CSV table of C-alpha atoms (C1' of nucleotides) in Angstrom, one decimal:
chain,number,residue,atom,x,y,z
O,208,MET,CA,33.1,-27.6,-33.9
O,209,LYS,CA,34.8,-30.5,-35.1
O,210,ASP,CA,34.7,-30.0,-39.0
O,211,ASP,CA,37.0,-27.3,-38.3
O,212,GLY,CA,39.6,-29.0,-39.3
O,213,ALA,CA,39.1,-29.3,-43.3
O,214,PHE,CA,39.5,-26.6,-43.6
O,215,ARG,CA,42.4,-25.9,-41.8
O,216,GLU,CA,43.9,-29.0,-44.0
O,217,PHE,CA,42.4,-27.5,-47.1
O,218,LEU,CA,43.8,-24.4,-46.4
O,219,LYS,CA,46.9,-25.7,-46.0
O,220,GLN,CA,47.7,-28.2,-49.2
O,221,LYS,CA,47.2,-24.7,-51.0
O,222,GLY,CA,49.9,-22.6,-48.9
O,223,LEU,CA,46.9,-20.9,-47.5
O,224,ARG,CA,46.3,-18.9,-43.9
O,225,LEU,CA,44.1,-19.3,-41.5
O,226,THR,CA,43.1,-16.4,-40.2
O,227,PRO,CA,41.0,-14.8,-37.5
O,228,GLU,CA,39.2,-14.1,-39.9
O,229,ARG,CA,38.7,-17.9,-41.6
O,230,GLU,CA,37.9,-19.1,-38.3
O,231,ALA,CA,35.5,-16.5,-38.3
O,232,ILE,CA,33.3,-16.9,-41.1
O,233,LEU,CA,33.0,-20.7,-40.8
O,234,ARG,CA,32.1,-20.5,-37.7
O,235,GLU,CA,29.2,-18.4,-39.0
O,236,VAL,CA,29.2,-20.9,-41.6
O,237,PHE,CA,29.1,-24.1,-38.8
O,238,ASP,CA,26.4,-22.3,-36.8
O,239,THR,CA,24.0,-22.1,-40.0
O,240,ARG,CA,23.7,-25.9,-39.7
O,241,GLY,CA,22.1,-26.3,-42.7
O,242,GLU,CA,19.4,-23.3,-43.3
O,243,HIS,CA,20.1,-21.6,-46.6
O,244,PHE,CA,22.8,-18.0,-46.5
O,245,ASP,CA,23.9,-15.2,-48.3
O,246,PRO,CA,26.7,-13.6,-48.1
O,247,GLU,CA,25.3,-10.8,-46.1
O,248,GLU,CA,22.9,-12.6,-44.4
O,249,LEU,CA,26.7,-13.9,-43.3
O,250,HIS,CA,28.0,-10.8,-42.9
O,251,ILE,CA,25.9,-9.9,-40.8
O,252,SER,CA,25.3,-12.1,-38.6
O,253,LEU,CA,29.6,-11.6,-38.5
O,254,ARG,CA,28.7,-8.0,-37.3
O,255,GLN,CA,25.9,-9.0,-34.9
O,256,LYS,CA,28.2,-11.5,-32.9
O,257,ASP,CA,31.2,-8.4,-33.2
O,258,ALA,CA,33.7,-10.8,-35.3
O,259,ASN,CA,35.4,-7.8,-37.4
O,260,VAL,CA,35.6,-9.0,-41.1
O,261,SER,CA,34.8,-7.3,-44.0
O,262,ARG,CA,32.2,-8.1,-46.3
O,263,ALA,CA,35.2,-8.7,-49.2
O,264,SER,CA,37.1,-10.9,-46.9
O,265,VAL,CA,33.4,-12.3,-46.7
O,266,TYR,CA,33.4,-12.9,-50.6
O,267,ARG,CA,37.0,-13.7,-50.9
O,268,THR,CA,36.6,-16.9,-48.2
O,269,ILE,CA,33.3,-18.6,-50.1
O,270,PRO,CA,35.1,-19.9,-53.2
O,271,LEU,CA,37.3,-21.0,-50.4
O,272,LEU,CA,34.7,-23.1,-48.8
O,273,ILE,CA,33.1,-24.5,-52.0
O,274,GLU,CA,36.3,-25.9,-53.7
O,275,ALA,CA,37.3,-27.2,-50.3
O,276,GLY,CA,34.1,-29.3,-50.5
O,277,ILE,CA,32.3,-27.5,-46.9
O,278,ILE,CA,29.5,-25.4,-48.6
O,279,GLU,CA,28.4,-25.3,-51.8
O,280,GLU,CA,26.3,-23.1,-54.2
O,281,VAL,CA,22.4,-23.3,-54.2
O,282,GLU,CA,19.7,-22.3,-56.6
O,283,ARG,CA,19.7,-18.4,-56.8
O,284,VAL,CA,16.5,-16.1,-55.7
O,285,ASP,CA,15.8,-12.7,-57.1
O,286,LYS,CA,18.9,-11.6,-58.4
O,287,HIS,CA,22.0,-13.1,-55.7
O,288,SER,CA,24.0,-16.3,-54.8
O,289,HIS,CA,22.0,-18.6,-51.8
O,290,TYR,CA,25.2,-20.5,-50.0
O,291,GLU,CA,23.7,-24.0,-48.3
O,292,LEU,CA,26.5,-26.0,-45.3
O,293,THR,CA,28.0,-29.2,-47.4
O,294,TRP,CA,29.9,-31.2,-45.2
O,295,GLY,CA,28.9,-33.8,-43.4
O,296,ARG,CA,25.9,-33.7,-44.8
O,297,GLU,CA,24.5,-36.7,-47.6
O,298,HIS,CA,23.2,-34.8,-50.5
O,299,HIS,CA,20.3,-34.2,-51.4
O,300,ASP,CA,17.4,-32.3,-53.7
O,301,HIS,CA,15.4,-29.2,-52.6
O,302,MET,CA,11.9,-28.4,-53.1
O,303,LEU,CA,10.1,-24.5,-52.6
O,304,CYS,CA,6.8,-23.3,-51.8
O,305,LEU,CA,6.6,-20.4,-54.1
O,306,GLY,CA,4.0,-19.2,-50.6
O,307,CYS,CA,5.7,-19.3,-47.8
O,308,GLY,CA,9.5,-19.4,-48.8
O,309,LYS,CA,9.5,-22.8,-47.2
O,310,VAL,CA,12.2,-25.5,-47.9
O,311,ILE,CA,11.7,-28.9,-47.7
O,312,GLU,CA,15.3,-31.6,-48.5
O,313,PHE,CA,14.7,-34.4,-50.0
O,314,LEU,CA,16.9,-37.2,-50.9
O,315,SER,CA,15.7,-39.7,-53.5
O,316,GLN,CA,18.0,-42.6,-54.1
O,317,GLU,CA,15.7,-44.0,-57.5
O,318,MET,CA,16.0,-40.7,-59.0
O,319,GLU,CA,20.4,-40.4,-58.5
O,320,GLU,CA,19.8,-43.9,-60.3
O,321,LEU,CA,17.2,-42.6,-63.0
O,322,GLN,CA,19.9,-40.1,-63.6
O,323,ASP,CA,23.2,-41.6,-63.0
O,324,ARG,CA,21.0,-44.4,-66.3
O,325,LEU,CA,20.2,-41.0,-68.6
O,326,CYS,CA,23.2,-39.7,-68.8
O,327,ALA,CA,25.4,-42.4,-69.9
O,328,GLU,CA,22.6,-42.4,-72.2
O,329,HIS,CA,23.3,-39.2,-73.8
O,330,GLY,CA,27.7,-40.3,-73.3
O,331,PHE,CA,28.0,-38.2,-70.4
O,332,SER,CA,30.1,-37.8,-67.8
O,333,GLY,CA,27.8,-36.2,-64.6
O,334,GLN,CA,29.9,-34.7,-62.1
O,335,THR,CA,27.2,-32.6,-59.4
O,336,HIS,CA,23.3,-32.1,-59.7
O,337,THR,CA,20.5,-29.6,-59.1
O,338,LEU,CA,17.3,-29.9,-59.1
O,339,GLU,CA,14.6,-27.8,-57.6
O,340,ILE,CA,10.3,-28.7,-57.6
O,341,LYS,CA,8.8,-24.9,-57.1
O,342,GLY,CA,5.7,-25.5,-55.3
O,343,TYR,CA,2.8,-25.0,-52.7
O,344,CYS,CA,3.8,-26.9,-49.7
O,345,SER,CA,1.0,-28.5,-47.6
O,346,LYS,CA,-0.2,-25.1,-45.5
O,347,CYS,CA,-0.1,-22.6,-47.9
O,348,ALA,CA,-1.0,-24.9,-51.3
O,349,ARG,CA,-4.8,-25.2,-48.8
O,350,LYS,CA,-4.7,-21.2,-48.6
O,351,VAL,CA,-3.9,-21.0,-52.4
O,352,ALA,CA,-6.9,-23.2,-53.4
K,111,MET,CA,5.1,-16.0,-87.0
K,112,LYS,CA,2.0,-18.2,-85.4
K,113,ASP,CA,2.2,-18.1,-82.1
K,114,ASP,CA,2.0,-14.5,-81.0
K,115,GLY,CA,-1.2,-14.3,-80.8
K,116,ALA,CA,-0.6,-15.5,-76.7
K,117,PHE,CA,1.3,-12.5,-76.2
K,118,ARG,CA,-1.1,-10.3,-77.6
K,119,GLU,CA,-3.9,-12.0,-76.0
K,120,PHE,CA,-1.8,-11.6,-72.7
K,121,LEU,CA,-1.4,-8.0,-72.6
K,122,LYS,CA,-5.3,-7.8,-74.3
K,123,GLN,CA,-6.1,-8.9,-70.7
K,124,LYS,CA,-3.7,-7.4,-68.7
K,125,GLY,CA,-4.9,-4.0,-70.0
K,126,LEU,CA,-1.3,-3.4,-72.4
K,127,ARG,CA,0.0,-1.8,-75.1
K,128,LEU,CA,1.5,-3.7,-77.8
K,129,THR,CA,3.7,-2.4,-79.0
K,130,PRO,CA,6.2,-2.0,-82.0
K,131,GLU,CA,9.4,-2.2,-79.9
K,132,ARG,CA,7.2,-5.5,-77.8
K,133,GLU,CA,6.6,-7.0,-81.4
K,134,ALA,CA,9.9,-6.6,-82.0
K,135,ILE,CA,11.2,-8.5,-79.1
K,136,LEU,CA,8.8,-11.2,-79.6
K,137,ARG,CA,10.4,-12.2,-82.9
K,138,GLU,CA,13.5,-12.2,-81.9
K,139,VAL,CA,12.4,-14.0,-79.3
K,140,PHE,CA,11.2,-17.1,-81.6
K,141,ASP,CA,14.7,-16.5,-84.0
K,142,THR,CA,16.3,-18.0,-80.8
K,143,ARG,CA,14.3,-21.1,-81.6
K,144,GLY,CA,14.7,-22.9,-77.8
K,145,GLU,CA,18.7,-21.2,-78.1
K,146,HIS,CA,19.1,-20.0,-74.6
K,147,PHE,CA,20.0,-16.3,-74.3
K,148,ASP,CA,20.5,-13.4,-72.8
K,149,PRO,CA,18.5,-9.9,-72.7
K,150,GLU,CA,22.2,-8.2,-73.9
K,151,GLU,CA,22.3,-10.7,-76.3
K,152,LEU,CA,18.6,-9.8,-77.5
K,153,HIS,CA,19.1,-6.7,-77.2
K,154,ILE,CA,22.2,-6.4,-79.3
K,155,SER,CA,20.1,-8.2,-82.3
K,156,LEU,CA,17.4,-6.8,-81.9
K,157,ARG,CA,19.8,-3.7,-82.9
K,158,GLN,CA,21.7,-5.9,-85.9
K,159,LYS,CA,18.7,-5.9,-87.2
K,160,ASP,CA,17.8,-2.3,-87.1
K,161,ALA,CA,14.9,-2.4,-84.9
K,162,ASN,CA,15.0,0.5,-82.5
K,163,VAL,CA,14.4,-1.4,-79.3
K,164,SER,CA,16.1,0.3,-76.1
K,165,ARG,CA,17.5,-2.4,-73.6
K,166,ALA,CA,15.3,-0.6,-71.2
K,167,SER,CA,12.6,-2.1,-72.7
K,168,VAL,CA,14.1,-5.4,-73.3
K,169,TYR,CA,14.3,-6.4,-69.9
K,170,ARG,CA,11.4,-4.5,-69.4
K,171,THR,CA,9.4,-7.1,-71.7
K,172,ILE,CA,10.6,-10.0,-70.5
K,173,PRO,CA,9.1,-10.3,-67.1
K,174,LEU,CA,5.9,-9.7,-69.4
K,175,LEU,CA,6.9,-12.3,-71.7
K,176,ILE,CA,7.2,-14.8,-68.4
K,177,GLU,CA,4.4,-14.3,-67.2
K,178,ALA,CA,2.8,-14.7,-70.3
K,179,GLY,CA,4.1,-19.0,-70.0
K,180,ILE,CA,6.6,-18.0,-73.3
K,181,ILE,CA,9.7,-17.9,-72.1
K,182,GLU,CA,11.8,-19.4,-68.7
K,183,GLU,CA,14.3,-18.2,-67.3
K,184,VAL,CA,17.4,-20.9,-67.1
K,185,GLU,CA,20.0,-21.9,-65.2
K,186,ARG,CA,22.5,-19.2,-64.4
K,187,VAL,CA,25.8,-18.8,-65.4
K,188,ASP,CA,27.6,-16.4,-63.9
K,189,LYS,CA,26.6,-13.9,-62.9
K,190,HIS,CA,23.6,-13.0,-65.3
K,191,SER,CA,19.7,-14.3,-66.2
K,192,HIS,CA,19.4,-17.1,-68.9
K,193,TYR,CA,16.1,-16.9,-70.9
K,194,GLU,CA,14.7,-19.9,-73.6
K,195,LEU,CA,12.0,-19.6,-75.3
K,196,THR,CA,9.4,-22.4,-73.7
K,197,TRP,CA,6.4,-21.7,-76.0
K,198,GLY,CA,4.9,-24.8,-78.2
K,199,ARG,CA,8.1,-26.5,-76.6
K,200,GLU,CA,8.0,-29.1,-74.3
K,201,HIS,CA,9.5,-29.5,-70.4
K,202,HIS,CA,12.6,-30.9,-71.1
K,203,ASP,CA,15.7,-30.6,-68.6
K,204,HIS,CA,19.2,-29.9,-69.2
K,205,MET,CA,22.4,-31.2,-68.4
K,206,LEU,CA,25.4,-29.2,-69.1
K,207,CYS,CA,29.3,-29.7,-69.8
K,208,LEU,CA,31.9,-27.4,-67.7
K,209,GLY,CA,34.7,-27.8,-70.7
K,210,CYS,CA,32.6,-26.9,-73.1
K,211,GLY,CA,29.7,-24.8,-72.7
K,212,LYS,CA,26.8,-27.4,-74.4
K,213,VAL,CA,23.3,-27.8,-73.3
K,214,ILE,CA,22.1,-31.3,-74.1
K,215,GLU,CA,18.3,-31.3,-73.5
K,216,PHE,CA,16.4,-34.7,-72.0
K,217,LEU,CA,13.3,-35.5,-71.2
K,218,SER,CA,12.2,-38.4,-69.5
K,219,GLN,CA,9.3,-39.7,-68.6
K,220,GLU,CA,10.3,-41.7,-65.5
K,221,MET,CA,11.6,-38.6,-64.1
K,222,GLU,CA,8.8,-36.4,-64.6
K,223,GLU,CA,6.7,-39.8,-62.7
K,224,LEU,CA,8.8,-39.6,-59.8
K,225,GLN,CA,9.0,-36.3,-59.0
K,226,ASP,CA,5.0,-36.0,-59.0
K,227,ARG,CA,5.8,-39.1,-56.5
K,228,LEU,CA,7.9,-37.7,-53.7
K,229,CYS,CA,5.6,-34.6,-53.8
K,230,ALA,CA,2.8,-36.5,-53.5
K,231,GLU,CA,5.0,-38.1,-50.2
K,232,HIS,CA,6.1,-35.0,-48.8
K,233,GLY,CA,2.3,-33.5,-49.0
K,234,PHE,CA,3.7,-31.0,-51.7
K,235,SER,CA,2.2,-29.7,-55.1
K,236,GLY,CA,4.4,-29.5,-57.4
K,237,GLN,CA,4.4,-27.0,-60.4
K,238,THR,CA,7.5,-26.3,-62.5
K,239,HIS,CA,10.5,-28.3,-62.0
K,240,THR,CA,14.2,-27.4,-62.9
K,241,LEU,CA,16.8,-30.1,-62.7
K,242,GLU,CA,20.6,-29.4,-64.6
K,243,ILE,CA,23.2,-31.7,-64.7
K,244,LYS,CA,26.4,-29.6,-64.9
K,245,GLY,CA,29.6,-32.9,-65.8
K,246,TYR,CA,31.3,-33.1,-69.3
K,247,CYS,CA,29.8,-34.6,-72.5
K,248,SER,CA,31.3,-37.4,-74.3
K,249,LYS,CA,34.5,-35.1,-76.4
K,250,CYS,CA,35.8,-32.9,-73.2
K,251,ALA,CA,34.8,-36.5,-70.5
K,252,ARG,CA,37.6,-38.2,-73.4
K,253,LYS,CA,40.5,-34.4,-73.3
K,254,VAL,CA,39.7,-34.6,-68.7
K,255,ALA,CA,40.5,-38.4,-68.5
F,70,DT,C1',-7.4,11.6,-74.3
F,71,DT,C1',-5.6,9.1,-71.4
F,72,DA,C1',-3.2,5.7,-69.1
F,73,DC,C1',0.8,3.0,-70.9
F,74,DT,C1',5.4,3.4,-73.3
F,75,DT,C1',9.4,4.7,-74.9
F,76,DG,C1',14.1,5.9,-74.3
F,77,DC,C1',18.1,8.3,-71.4
F,78,DA,C1',20.8,8.3,-67.8
F,79,DA,C1',21.5,7.5,-63.2
F,80,DA,C1',21.5,4.8,-59.2
F,81,DA,C1',20.8,1.0,-57.7
F,82,DC,C1',22.2,-4.1,-56.9
F,83,DG,C1',25.5,-7.1,-55.7
F,84,DT,C1',29.9,-8.8,-57.0
F,85,DT,C1',34.8,-7.8,-57.4
F,86,DT,C1',40.0,-5.9,-57.5
F,87,DG,C1',43.9,-2.6,-56.8
F,88,DC,C1',45.8,-0.9,-52.5
F,89,DA,C1',48.1,-0.3,-48.9
F,90,DA,C1',48.7,-2.3,-44.5
F,91,DG,C1',49.1,-5.6,-41.5
F,92,DT,C1',50.4,-9.9,-40.6
F,93,DG,C1',50.7,-16.0,-40.3
F,94,DC,C1',53.7,-18.9,-40.8
M,190,DG,C1',61.0,-11.7,-43.8
M,191,DC,C1',58.2,-12.3,-47.6
M,192,DA,C1',54.2,-13.9,-49.5
M,193,DC,C1',49.5,-14.2,-48.5
M,194,DT,C1',45.5,-12.1,-46.6
M,195,DT,C1',43.0,-8.0,-44.0
M,196,DG,C1',39.8,-3.0,-45.2
M,197,DC,C1',38.8,0.1,-47.6
M,198,DA,C1',37.0,2.9,-51.1
M,199,DA,C1',36.3,2.7,-55.8
M,200,DA,C1',34.8,0.0,-60.7
M,201,DC,C1',32.3,-3.6,-62.0
M,202,DG,C1',28.6,-5.7,-65.1
M,203,DT,C1',24.0,-6.3,-64.3
M,204,DT,C1',19.4,-4.8,-64.2
M,205,DT,C1',15.8,-1.4,-62.5
M,206,DT,C1',14.2,3.9,-62.7
M,207,DG,C1',12.8,8.8,-62.1
M,208,DC,C1',11.7,11.4,-66.1
M,209,DA,C1',9.8,13.6,-69.5
M,210,DA,C1',8.2,13.0,-74.5
M,211,DG,C1',5.9,9.7,-77.3
M,212,DT,C1',1.1,6.9,-78.7
M,213,DA,C1',-1.9,2.9,-78.6
M,214,DA,C1',-6.7,2.7,-78.2
DNA sequence: TTACTTGCAAAACGTTTGCAAGTGC
DNA sequence: GCACTTGCAAACGTTTTGCAAGTAA
């Protein structure tokens, strides 16, 4: 893994420690390679790899990873939070298929610019945004129709 | 209240009953006039008006109101769900101030068209979308800066 | 009459936290 | 050594549910 230095750096800067547990969690997060995950899934993956990391540590580390700019919370599904690795990746938005759960990532420069313009019009200083379009992917749309 | 017919209609169609509790909840939802609310707030408002509706009934009725197209879930704040009345109102998106919690609603025809175009490009049949821009309103931006 | 609906209290769920033992720096 | 970190289990706040009694149609 190449980018773990960013987290290391972040911890040092905050006077926090790099523990084996945090390393294992970070490694697991990078292993998702951009796939969305929730804390429970992360915890199960860690256990399967014989990493002795408690659920509590997973929950305690997630806010640190967010603050370090490594992951972000994405749209909530059901009643729990989902996250994705964003470190080293370009910003993007999501289309979520209601049929099969497939997630399409997309990026539109035009959309970004339009949002900047809309913020300016409302005297709003935009920091981040989340756009999720729900509907049906080409496969599922065929079935539903 | 004028638009309660839609819910009445929906219930009849599903073989469900119009009870005093459901009427009270519906009335209260229309009373929010588009302000965001959570189930607990709704329940408290009902109690203040001497409507004997249990929390359980509030929670059980919300999914019905969503299915009937009367309310929608909006972006989650903290760990619980927030809803808003959408019946009879135009679609809109939100800007959320991280400083004071203020919500700015906005609508951009250009944004809607751009999304349609993006969906088409990805062979995606978009049904609904939620766009939330987080940042700081003009007042709070001044304080932060 | 007969399903649907209610309130209650208990359960369930994801998440957070107090604590005592352990450990990076 | 000292502050930070851990795992555990209990606590938390929101939401769901089993049940027996009540009620709309």
